[in-house]
Amino acid sequence: MKQNGFGISRAQWRWIAFIVSMIFLWSRASAQIRYSIAEEVKEGTVVGNIAKDLGLEKNSLKERGCRIVEGSTESFFHINQNDGMLYVERLIDREKVCERSSMCLINIKAVLENPLEIHYVTVEVLDVNDHSPSFSVKESRLEISESALPGLRLQLQAAHDADVGQFSIQEYKLSPNDHFRLEVKDRGKDGKIPVLVLLKTLDRETKKSHALLLTAADGGKPSKSGTTEITVNVLDVNDNMPVFSDDTYSVHLEENAPVGTTVIKVNATDSDEGSNGEITYSLGNNVNSRIRELFRVDSSTGEIIVQGPIDFELEDSYEIDIQASDNGPAPLRTEKNVLVNIIDLNDNTPQIEVTSFSKAIPEDARLGTTVALISVTDKDSGLNGKVICSFNQEVPFTLSPSTQDNMYSIVTKSPLDREKKPIYDVTIVAKDAGVPSLSSEKSISIVISDVNDNSPEFSTSPYTYYVTENNSPGESLFSVTASDRDEGDNARVSYNILRDGKDNIKLHSFNLNINSENGQISALKSFDFEAVKTFQFQVVASDSGSPSLSSNVTVNVFILDQNDNAPVILYPVSSNGSAEGVEEIPRNVNAGHLVTKVRAYDADIGYNGWLLFSLQELTDHSLFGLDRYTGQIRTLRSFTETDEAQHKLVILVKDNGNVSLSATATVLVKVVEPKEAFAASDVKSSAKHDEDNDVTFYLMITLGSVSVLFLISIIVLIAMQCSKSTDYTSKYPQEPNYDGTLCHSIQYRSGDKRYMLVGPRMSIGSTIVPGSHANTLVHPDRRRTSEEVSKYPSLLCVKV
């Protein structure tokens, strides 16, 4: 690998740069503060001014939701958000919290929101001298042979003091006597051990027992102490002590070893014979209760056997005093220390703690936005305690490690869209580096909050509605509907009519109104098919977001005809305007002679404009006949001498609407002799010619007006349909043949359906089929075998 001038490889430079950058980034979001406080202070005692030490304003603590997060289930401190002080929440007993640790540190986290910050605070709990030294037994007995030589050393039961440091046991004192003195052996973390040393040989015959008082004192001011009474019984001679085979004993034991596992076997021998040479093994006097719960010694074999759960996380090593004693009358004892080192196993799963979590994150959040802070702990050590976090599924988030061990932040890595997925159930997997590896999971739900990024969408575009004329003013005609994929105010849609455009004049004439909440559209004035047959307008749907988004849709309205116009008699018309006329015919005419033709007009279309003629009143039914479709009056037979000279015919003209409208015309037919008729014809020819010219003129005007309106309607329909589709060739077929009775015929399409409105005459190939009022005209369709009739019975509507 290539190295630079300083002997550092390129890969090492990369690691150094990475560590420096991570330290710089983390330093912006965290800080380390340390306080100290004595144990067992009262609740409410001030620990420190955390707001000042963090450089924060007091009034910002409540706004930013400052709070304390502790790793344990017990909470010892809290922050007052009003004054920024850190207070003691409950009484702290250092001996319970930290047992016999030389330093008692409680690590807490101060978390602030908006922006998200975490600060680490360490509180050192100082010990006070609140415990006195105590011995496990108030009285103990020792047996020493009278043959024991000066210098004999016997370990005594050590006292226990829950305090640490200078407040722990500092010295032992022995009551004054002539045969014994006291030495103190420092065992480090196990404290000081008193050792009784024989100064001179004992004489059982002189004194059988010696009473001693052992006092243990701590380093407090004033000092506290405890005592125990020791009775030394002088035994007869057993002059050889047991001797262990090894100078030192050390062994490794895996944690979680099964109960009954043999840790090590110690061996001691005694040169004496008989009972004085028989060895019995036991735990030393100074072995504490915790070790006695975990281990036992086989008194015969010297095997140290596991009898309780071994946990590396509680203790990584044990020093066990093994005592070998002979069975002589005055047993001699020898003690040996056995060091048991516990081997760590990967037996603890990582623990995941969500330190801080945002309730919701907006869908337009920038990449890299922090969602939550995750803290991971593993009680194991070494590789077994190294934890790697990841997600178990593909999500638009990533876990970013921090410079603090086992701290991660969840940040966004890709764009979010609430409409596609409003909530993410994220599962965090924490996996250690042990073999085999252990893992744990924790699920959190990340809610995506809505932003106004979707415009309203109409259910149909464009809308096409068919409305009958003469609608009730103010009555709801139809409605439009739009939906918005957003939620809340961003999805609340309001409607309004866009009143700019070429159809604005028509909109004003109808006074269209729309309900802004539900899209119901009504007209304050009635429609008149004869005035306007179709129009269009646009509706705008806007949401209530900020800023508001909107969309519009075109609404095409086709007005359907109703039978609201009565037939108008065009001929005969008298000079005073009434529908009356006089016709003279010669007496010698044959049957089938055309007497006259009644002409009428109806402004409606379809059946409503289809006129039928009938004789309502007639003096002689055998003499005259009326064509019900053309209005022609013809003679049925020749006149006789007995026939009257004048006949009155009342003709009823009615349309074919559901509720028929009608008009009547009166024709007086005078029968004259051929010569009179000829003379009269000469006299009346000029007047009749003028009258015919007037009728023809009015008829041309009427036909021209109707044709212009019809052509305009056809052009508007074609223009509207051209904007939507290219298939228009069959949409508006030519009007059926007109035979002289004024009527209309219109064909149009709605979606994939074609409709035809027809007048009184039927085109070739049309048929009358039973239907509504037995007057439904069906246009033959080679593409289909079934016909569909419009739901408006007042019109002739055929799907073709």
mmCIF file of N, CA and C in Angstrom, residues 522-624:
data_model
loop_
_atom_site.group_PDB
_atom_site.id
_atom_site.type_symbol
_atom_site.label_atom_id
_atom_site.label_comp_id
_atom_site.label_asym_id
_atom_site.label_seq_id
_atom_site.Cartn_x
_atom_site.Cartn_y
_atom_site.Cartn_z
ATOM 1 N N SER A 522 -77.964 25.122 -10.635
ATOM 2 C CA SER A 522 -79.357 25.495 -10.858
ATOM 3 C C SER A 522 -79.390 26.751 -11.723
ATOM 4 N N ALA A 523 -80.567 26.979 -12.329
ATOM 5 C CA ALA A 523 -80.768 28.173 -13.153
ATOM 6 C C ALA A 523 -81.897 28.986 -12.548
ATOM 7 N N LEU A 524 -81.666 30.285 -12.427
ATOM 8 C CA LEU A 524 -82.674 31.164 -11.850
ATOM 9 C C LEU A 524 -83.740 31.535 -12.873
ATOM 10 N N LYS A 525 -83.527 31.191 -14.154
ATOM 11 C CA LYS A 525 -84.521 31.421 -15.191
ATOM 12 C C LYS A 525 -84.741 30.118 -15.963
ATOM 13 N N SER A 526 -85.910 30.041 -16.596
ATOM 14 C CA SER A 526 -86.251 28.831 -17.348
ATOM 15 C C SER A 526 -85.561 28.843 -18.710
ATOM 16 N N PHE A 527 -85.268 27.641 -19.221
ATOM 17 C CA PHE A 527 -84.710 27.501 -20.551
ATOM 18 C C PHE A 527 -85.835 27.525 -21.599
ATOM 19 N N ASP A 528 -85.508 28.028 -22.760
ATOM 20 C CA ASP A 528 -86.462 28.047 -23.877
ATOM 21 C C ASP A 528 -85.772 27.421 -25.078
ATOM 22 N N PHE A 529 -86.228 26.212 -25.426
ATOM 23 C CA PHE A 529 -85.606 25.488 -26.518
ATOM 24 C C PHE A 529 -85.661 26.284 -27.819
ATOM 25 N N GLU A 530 -86.775 27.021 -28.007
ATOM 26 C CA GLU A 530 -86.929 27.755 -29.241
ATOM 27 C C GLU A 530 -85.953 28.933 -29.329
ATOM 28 N N ALA A 531 -85.427 29.362 -28.184
ATOM 29 C CA ALA A 531 -84.466 30.474 -28.183
ATOM 30 C C ALA A 531 -83.018 29.969 -28.205
ATOM 31 N N VAL A 532 -82.706 29.021 -27.312
ATOM 32 C CA VAL A 532 -81.348 28.474 -27.221
ATOM 33 C C VAL A 532 -81.461 26.968 -27.116
ATOM 34 N N LYS A 533 -80.738 26.260 -27.971
ATOM 35 C CA LYS A 533 -80.818 24.807 -27.973
ATOM 36 C C LYS A 533 -79.637 24.160 -27.274
ATOM 37 N N THR A 534 -78.534 24.833 -27.214
ATOM 38 C CA THR A 534 -77.360 24.263 -26.538
ATOM 39 C C THR A 534 -76.405 25.373 -26.151
ATOM 40 N N PHE A 535 -75.654 25.127 -25.084
ATOM 41 C CA PHE A 535 -74.603 26.052 -24.657
ATOM 42 C C PHE A 535 -73.616 25.282 -23.790
ATOM 43 N N GLN A 536 -72.508 25.881 -23.507
ATOM 44 C CA GLN A 536 -71.502 25.260 -22.638
ATOM 45 C C GLN A 536 -70.891 26.308 -21.731
ATOM 46 N N PHE A 537 -70.358 25.830 -20.608
ATOM 47 C CA PHE A 537 -69.667 26.710 -19.662
ATOM 48 C C PHE A 537 -68.636 25.875 -18.916
ATOM 49 N N GLN A 538 -67.831 26.533 -18.133
ATOM 50 C CA GLN A 538 -66.761 25.848 -17.379
ATOM 51 C C GLN A 538 -66.961 26.045 -15.884
ATOM 52 N N VAL A 539 -66.722 24.954 -15.150
ATOM 53 C CA VAL A 539 -66.785 24.967 -13.687
ATOM 54 C C VAL A 539 -65.372 24.790 -13.146
ATOM 55 N N VAL A 540 -65.018 25.627 -12.173
ATOM 56 C CA VAL A 540 -63.696 25.577 -11.546
ATOM 57 C C VAL A 540 -63.849 24.952 -10.163
ATOM 58 N N ALA A 541 -63.046 23.917 -9.887
ATOM 59 C CA ALA A 541 -62.996 23.285 -8.563
ATOM 60 C C ALA A 541 -61.687 23.680 -7.900
ATOM 61 N N SER A 542 -61.779 24.278 -6.712
ATOM 62 C CA SER A 542 -60.595 24.745 -5.983
ATOM 63 C C SER A 542 -60.573 24.108 -4.602
ATOM 64 N N ASP A 543 -59.370 23.694 -4.166
ATOM 65 C CA ASP A 543 -59.269 23.174 -2.807
ATOM 66 C C ASP A 543 -59.022 24.324 -1.834
ATOM 67 N N SER A 544 -58.981 23.989 -0.524
ATOM 68 C CA SER A 544 -58.837 25.004 0.517
ATOM 69 C C SER A 544 -57.424 25.061 1.066
ATOM 70 N N GLY A 545 -56.476 24.481 0.336
ATOM 71 C CA GLY A 545 -55.089 24.507 0.796
ATOM 72 C C GLY A 545 -54.480 25.888 0.633
ATOM 73 N N SER A 546 -53.266 26.005 1.092
ATOM 74 C CA SER A 546 -52.536 27.269 0.970
ATOM 75 C C SER A 546 -51.131 26.969 0.445
ATOM 76 N N PRO A 547 -50.838 27.380 -0.828
ATOM 77 C CA PRO A 547 -51.759 28.073 -1.755
ATOM 78 C C PRO A 547 -52.763 27.085 -2.338
ATOM 79 N N SER A 548 -53.901 27.629 -2.774
ATOM 80 C CA SER A 548 -54.975 26.793 -3.303
ATOM 81 C C SER A 548 -54.629 26.296 -4.703
ATOM 82 N N LEU A 549 -55.059 25.060 -4.995
ATOM 83 C CA LEU A 549 -54.912 24.474 -6.323
ATOM 84 C C LEU A 549 -56.299 24.270 -6.926
ATOM 85 N N SER A 550 -56.399 24.352 -8.227
ATOM 86 C CA SER A 550 -57.709 24.248 -8.860
ATOM 87 C C SER A 550 -57.588 23.563 -10.215
ATOM 88 N N SER A 551 -58.742 23.130 -10.733
ATOM 89 C CA SER A 551 -58.858 22.586 -12.078
ATOM 90 C C SER A 551 -60.259 22.903 -12.585
ATOM 91 N N ASN A 552 -60.433 22.883 -13.898
ATOM 92 C CA ASN A 552 -61.748 23.193 -14.444
ATOM 93 C C ASN A 552 -62.200 22.118 -15.411
ATOM 94 N N VAL A 553 -63.506 22.141 -15.688
ATOM 95 C CA VAL A 553 -64.103 21.152 -16.555
ATOM 96 C C VAL A 553 -65.175 21.850 -17.410
ATOM 97 N N THR A 554 -65.349 21.371 -18.630
ATOM 98 C CA THR A 554 -66.364 21.921 -19.520
ATOM 99 C C THR A 554 -67.669 21.157 -19.340
ATOM 100 N N VAL A 555 -68.769 21.904 -19.226
ATOM 101 C CA VAL A 555 -70.103 21.323 -19.098
ATOM 102 C C VAL A 555 -70.890 21.689 -20.353
ATOM 103 N N ASN A 556 -71.300 20.680 -21.116
ATOM 104 C CA ASN A 556 -72.122 20.874 -22.305
ATOM 105 C C ASN A 556 -73.578 20.613 -21.943
ATOM 106 N N VAL A 557 -74.451 21.568 -22.244
ATOM 107 C CA VAL A 557 -75.871 21.460 -21.904
ATOM 108 C C VAL A 557 -76.685 21.480 -23.196
ATOM 109 N N PHE A 558 -77.501 20.437 -23.380
ATOM 110 C CA PHE A 558 -78.423 20.369 -24.506
ATOM 111 C C PHE A 558 -79.840 20.523 -23.961
ATOM 112 N N ILE A 559 -80.568 21.509 -24.499
ATOM 113 C CA ILE A 559 -81.927 21.775 -24.035
ATOM 114 C C ILE A 559 -82.876 20.944 -24.889
ATOM 115 N N LEU A 560 -83.755 20.208 -24.209
ATOM 116 C CA LEU A 560 -84.704 19.335 -24.878
ATOM 117 C C LEU A 560 -86.063 20.022 -24.975
ATOM 118 N N ASP A 561 -86.709 19.792 -26.100
ATOM 119 C CA ASP A 561 -87.974 20.478 -26.385
ATOM 120 C C ASP A 561 -89.125 19.896 -25.579
ATOM 121 N N GLN A 562 -90.057 20.776 -25.182
ATOM 122 C CA GLN A 562 -91.325 20.384 -24.582
ATOM 123 C C GLN A 562 -92.460 20.944 -25.441
ATOM 124 N N ASN A 563 -93.602 20.361 -25.272
ATOM 125 C CA ASN A 563 -94.761 20.800 -26.065
ATOM 126 C C ASN A 563 -95.363 22.049 -25.429
ATOM 127 N N ASP A 564 -94.745 23.169 -25.681
ATOM 128 C CA ASP A 564 -95.200 24.419 -25.091
ATOM 129 C C ASP A 564 -95.669 25.430 -26.145
ATOM 130 N N ASN A 565 -95.809 24.999 -27.388
ATOM 131 C CA ASN A 565 -96.296 25.887 -28.450
ATOM 132 C C ASN A 565 -97.483 25.227 -29.161
ATOM 133 N N ALA A 566 -98.606 25.944 -29.198
ATOM 134 C CA ALA A 566 -99.804 25.447 -29.898
ATOM 135 C C ALA A 566 -99.644 25.664 -31.409
ATOM 136 N N PRO A 567 -100.307 24.829 -32.208
ATOM 137 C CA PRO A 567 -100.236 25.024 -33.659
ATOM 138 C C PRO A 567 -100.770 26.405 -34.062
ATOM 139 N N VAL A 568 -100.200 26.945 -35.097
ATOM 140 C CA VAL A 568 -100.613 28.240 -35.642
ATOM 141 C C VAL A 568 -101.157 28.012 -37.068
ATOM 142 N N ILE A 569 -102.401 28.464 -37.311
ATOM 143 C CA ILE A 569 -103.035 28.295 -38.627
ATOM 144 C C ILE A 569 -102.468 29.347 -39.573
ATOM 145 N N LEU A 570 -101.854 28.892 -40.650
ATOM 146 C CA LEU A 570 -101.323 29.805 -41.658
ATOM 147 C C LEU A 570 -102.343 30.064 -42.790
ATOM 148 N N TYR A 571 -103.173 29.031 -43.049
ATOM 149 C CA TYR A 571 -104.223 29.195 -44.056
ATOM 150 C C TYR A 571 -105.347 28.229 -43.714
ATOM 151 N N PRO A 572 -106.593 28.598 -43.723
ATOM 152 C CA PRO A 572 -107.077 29.934 -44.135
ATOM 153 C C PRO A 572 -106.965 30.965 -43.027
ATOM 154 N N VAL A 573 -106.787 32.219 -43.429
ATOM 155 C CA VAL A 573 -106.762 33.339 -42.499
ATOM 156 C C VAL A 573 -107.630 34.439 -43.091
ATOM 157 N N SER A 574 -108.622 34.902 -42.324
ATOM 158 C CA SER A 574 -109.527 35.955 -42.813
ATOM 159 C C SER A 574 -108.874 37.309 -42.631
ATOM 160 N N SER A 575 -109.546 38.311 -43.114
ATOM 161 C CA SER A 575 -109.001 39.670 -43.039
ATOM 162 C C SER A 575 -108.910 40.184 -41.618
ATOM 163 N N ASN A 576 -109.760 39.649 -40.739
ATOM 164 C CA ASN A 576 -109.688 40.096 -39.339
ATOM 165 C C ASN A 576 -108.737 39.244 -38.515
ATOM 166 N N GLY A 577 -108.026 38.311 -39.148
ATOM 167 C CA GLY A 577 -107.018 37.514 -38.450
ATOM 168 C C GLY A 577 -107.517 36.195 -37.950
ATOM 169 N N SER A 578 -108.814 35.901 -38.016
ATOM 170 C CA SER A 578 -109.323 34.618 -37.559
ATOM 171 C C SER A 578 -109.067 33.555 -38.618
ATOM 172 N N ALA A 579 -109.022 32.281 -38.149
ATOM 173 C CA ALA A 579 -108.747 31.169 -39.065
ATOM 174 C C ALA A 579 -110.034 30.753 -39.768
ATOM 175 N N GLU A 580 -110.496 31.555 -40.683
ATOM 176 C CA GLU A 580 -111.723 31.271 -41.444
ATOM 177 C C GLU A 580 -111.470 31.574 -42.918
ATOM 178 N N GLY A 581 -112.102 30.765 -43.741
ATOM 179 C CA GLY A 581 -111.962 30.995 -45.180
ATOM 180 C C GLY A 581 -113.167 30.474 -45.953
ATOM 181 N N VAL A 582 -113.350 31.007 -47.147
ATOM 182 C CA VAL A 582 -114.474 30.607 -48.003
ATOM 183 C C VAL A 582 -113.903 30.071 -49.312
ATOM 184 N N GLU A 583 -114.387 28.876 -49.670
ATOM 185 C CA GLU A 583 -113.956 28.266 -50.916
ATOM 186 C C GLU A 583 -115.191 27.981 -51.789
ATOM 187 N N GLU A 584 -115.120 28.329 -53.071
ATOM 188 C CA GLU A 584 -116.204 28.048 -54.016
ATOM 189 C C GLU A 584 -115.730 26.994 -55.012
ATOM 190 N N ILE A 585 -116.593 25.993 -55.211
ATOM 191 C CA ILE A 585 -116.250 24.934 -56.169
ATOM 192 C C ILE A 585 -117.456 24.703 -57.079
ATOM 193 N N PRO A 586 -117.169 24.311 -58.322
ATOM 194 C CA PRO A 586 -118.290 24.042 -59.226
ATOM 195 C C PRO A 586 -119.043 22.792 -58.784
ATOM 196 N N ARG A 587 -120.279 22.723 -59.131
ATOM 197 C CA ARG A 587 -121.101 21.586 -58.722
ATOM 198 C C ARG A 587 -120.747 20.336 -59.519
ATOM 199 N N ASN A 588 -120.155 20.532 -60.677
ATOM 200 C CA ASN A 588 -119.902 19.388 -61.535
ATOM 201 C C ASN A 588 -118.524 18.747 -61.330
ATOM 202 N N VAL A 589 -117.824 19.045 -60.205
ATOM 203 C CA VAL A 589 -116.506 18.438 -59.969
ATOM 204 C C VAL A 589 -116.685 16.981 -59.629
ATOM 205 N N ASN A 590 -115.648 16.220 -59.936
ATOM 206 C CA ASN A 590 -115.690 14.792 -59.666
ATOM 207 C C ASN A 590 -115.173 14.490 -58.262
ATOM 208 N N ALA A 591 -115.302 13.238 -57.874
ATOM 209 C CA ALA A 591 -114.753 12.795 -56.575
ATOM 210 C C ALA A 591 -113.237 12.918 -56.587
ATOM 211 N N GLY A 592 -112.657 13.351 -55.453
ATOM 212 C CA GLY A 592 -111.213 13.533 -55.328
ATOM 213 C C GLY A 592 -110.750 14.920 -55.693
ATOM 214 N N HIS A 593 -111.708 15.797 -55.983
ATOM 215 C CA HIS A 593 -111.333 17.166 -56.326
ATOM 216 C C HIS A 593 -110.770 17.873 -55.097
ATOM 217 N N LEU A 594 -109.595 18.586 -55.272
ATOM 218 C CA LEU A 594 -108.974 19.323 -54.157
ATOM 219 C C LEU A 594 -109.747 20.608 -53.930
ATOM 220 N N VAL A 595 -110.380 20.668 -52.752
ATOM 221 C CA VAL A 595 -111.132 21.876 -52.388
ATOM 222 C C VAL A 595 -110.180 22.950 -51.897
ATOM 223 N N THR A 596 -109.360 22.623 -50.947
ATOM 224 C CA THR A 596 -108.371 23.550 -50.382
ATOM 225 C C THR A 596 -107.402 22.748 -49.515
ATOM 226 N N LYS A 597 -106.408 23.441 -49.023
ATOM 227 C CA LYS A 597 -105.422 22.805 -48.123
ATOM 228 C C LYS A 597 -105.229 23.705 -46.902
ATOM 229 N N VAL A 598 -105.456 23.118 -45.720
ATOM 230 C CA VAL A 598 -105.235 23.854 -44.462
ATOM 231 C C VAL A 598 -103.756 23.756 -44.126
ATOM 232 N N ARG A 599 -103.147 24.898 -43.935
ATOM 233 C CA ARG A 599 -101.717 24.948 -43.602
ATOM 234 C C ARG A 599 -101.557 25.445 -42.158
ATOM 235 N N ALA A 600 -100.662 24.765 -41.408
ATOM 236 C CA ALA A 600 -100.410 25.136 -39.995
ATOM 237 C C ALA A 600 -98.929 24.960 -39.671
ATOM 238 N N TYR A 601 -98.520 25.587 -38.601
ATOM 239 C CA TYR A 601 -97.101 25.557 -38.158
ATOM 240 C C TYR A 601 -97.044 25.408 -36.642
ATOM 241 N N ASP A 602 -96.084 24.619 -36.160
ATOM 242 C CA ASP A 602 -95.847 24.462 -34.711
ATOM 243 C C ASP A 602 -94.353 24.676 -34.456
ATOM 244 N N ALA A 603 -94.021 25.614 -33.537
ATOM 245 C CA ALA A 603 -92.607 25.958 -33.269
ATOM 246 C C ALA A 603 -91.843 24.830 -32.599
ATOM 247 N N ASP A 604 -92.556 23.853 -32.020
ATOM 248 C CA ASP A 604 -91.877 22.726 -31.374
ATOM 249 C C ASP A 604 -91.333 21.789 -32.441
ATOM 250 N N ILE A 605 -90.567 20.758 -31.969
ATOM 251 C CA ILE A 605 -89.997 19.789 -32.885
ATOM 252 C C ILE A 605 -90.414 18.398 -32.462
ATOM 253 N N GLY A 606 -90.113 17.417 -33.307
ATOM 254 C CA GLY A 606 -90.441 16.042 -32.982
ATOM 255 C C GLY A 606 -91.942 15.850 -32.934
ATOM 256 N N TYR A 607 -92.383 14.958 -32.051
ATOM 257 C CA TYR A 607 -93.818 14.737 -31.884
ATOM 258 C C TYR A 607 -94.539 16.004 -31.473
ATOM 259 N N ASN A 608 -93.831 16.848 -30.703
ATOM 260 C CA ASN A 608 -94.467 18.086 -30.255
ATOM 261 C C ASN A 608 -94.784 19.002 -31.431
ATOM 262 N N GLY A 609 -94.059 18.865 -32.553
ATOM 263 C CA GLY A 609 -94.321 19.696 -33.721
ATOM 264 C C GLY A 609 -94.971 18.933 -34.872
ATOM 265 N N TRP A 610 -95.284 17.669 -34.643
ATOM 266 C CA TRP A 610 -95.917 16.838 -35.656
ATOM 267 C C TRP A 610 -97.423 17.086 -35.608
ATOM 268 N N LEU A 611 -97.956 17.679 -36.644
ATOM 269 C CA LEU A 611 -99.352 18.105 -36.671
ATOM 270 C C LEU A 611 -100.218 17.090 -37.410
ATOM 271 N N LEU A 612 -101.378 16.856 -36.833
ATOM 272 C CA LEU A 612 -102.396 15.991 -37.441
ATOM 273 C C LEU A 612 -103.689 16.784 -37.614
ATOM 274 N N PHE A 613 -104.364 16.532 -38.711
ATOM 275 C CA PHE A 613 -105.587 17.262 -39.053
ATOM 276 C C PHE A 613 -106.779 16.319 -38.936
ATOM 277 N N SER A 614 -107.873 16.849 -38.429
ATOM 278 C CA SER A 614 -109.113 16.059 -38.334
ATOM 279 C C SER A 614 -110.305 16.989 -38.483
ATOM 280 N N LEU A 615 -111.410 16.415 -38.972
ATOM 281 C CA LEU A 615 -112.659 17.182 -39.128
ATOM 282 C C LEU A 615 -113.423 17.143 -37.819
ATOM 283 N N GLN A 616 -113.560 18.301 -37.215
ATOM 284 C CA GLN A 616 -114.269 18.386 -35.939
ATOM 285 C C GLN A 616 -115.778 18.591 -36.147
ATOM 286 N N GLU A 617 -116.136 19.302 -37.235
ATOM 287 C CA GLU A 617 -117.564 19.592 -37.515
ATOM 288 C C GLU A 617 -117.753 19.582 -39.031
ATOM 289 N N LEU A 618 -118.790 18.872 -39.494
ATOM 290 C CA LEU A 618 -119.030 18.728 -40.928
ATOM 291 C C LEU A 618 -120.533 18.509 -41.150
ATOM 292 N N THR A 619 -121.083 19.251 -42.156
ATOM 293 C CA THR A 619 -122.523 19.130 -42.413
ATOM 294 C C THR A 619 -122.884 17.833 -43.112
ATOM 295 N N ASP A 620 -121.966 17.348 -43.972
ATOM 296 C CA ASP A 620 -122.247 16.107 -44.700
ATOM 297 C C ASP A 620 -120.967 15.286 -44.743
ATOM 298 N N HIS A 621 -120.959 14.207 -43.982
ATOM 299 C CA HIS A 621 -119.753 13.379 -43.867
ATOM 300 C C HIS A 621 -119.460 12.591 -45.127
ATOM 301 N N SER A 622 -120.440 12.463 -45.978
ATOM 302 C CA SER A 622 -120.207 11.660 -47.178
ATOM 303 C C SER A 622 -119.662 12.472 -48.331
ATOM 304 N N LEU A 623 -119.560 13.783 -48.130
ATOM 305 C CA LEU A 623 -119.212 14.642 -49.248
ATOM 306 C C LEU A 623 -117.749 15.064 -49.251
ATOM 307 N N PHE A 624 -117.176 15.301 -48.072
ATOM 308 C CA PHE A 624 -115.806 15.820 -48.011
ATOM 309 C C PHE A 624 -114.944 14.892 -47.140
#
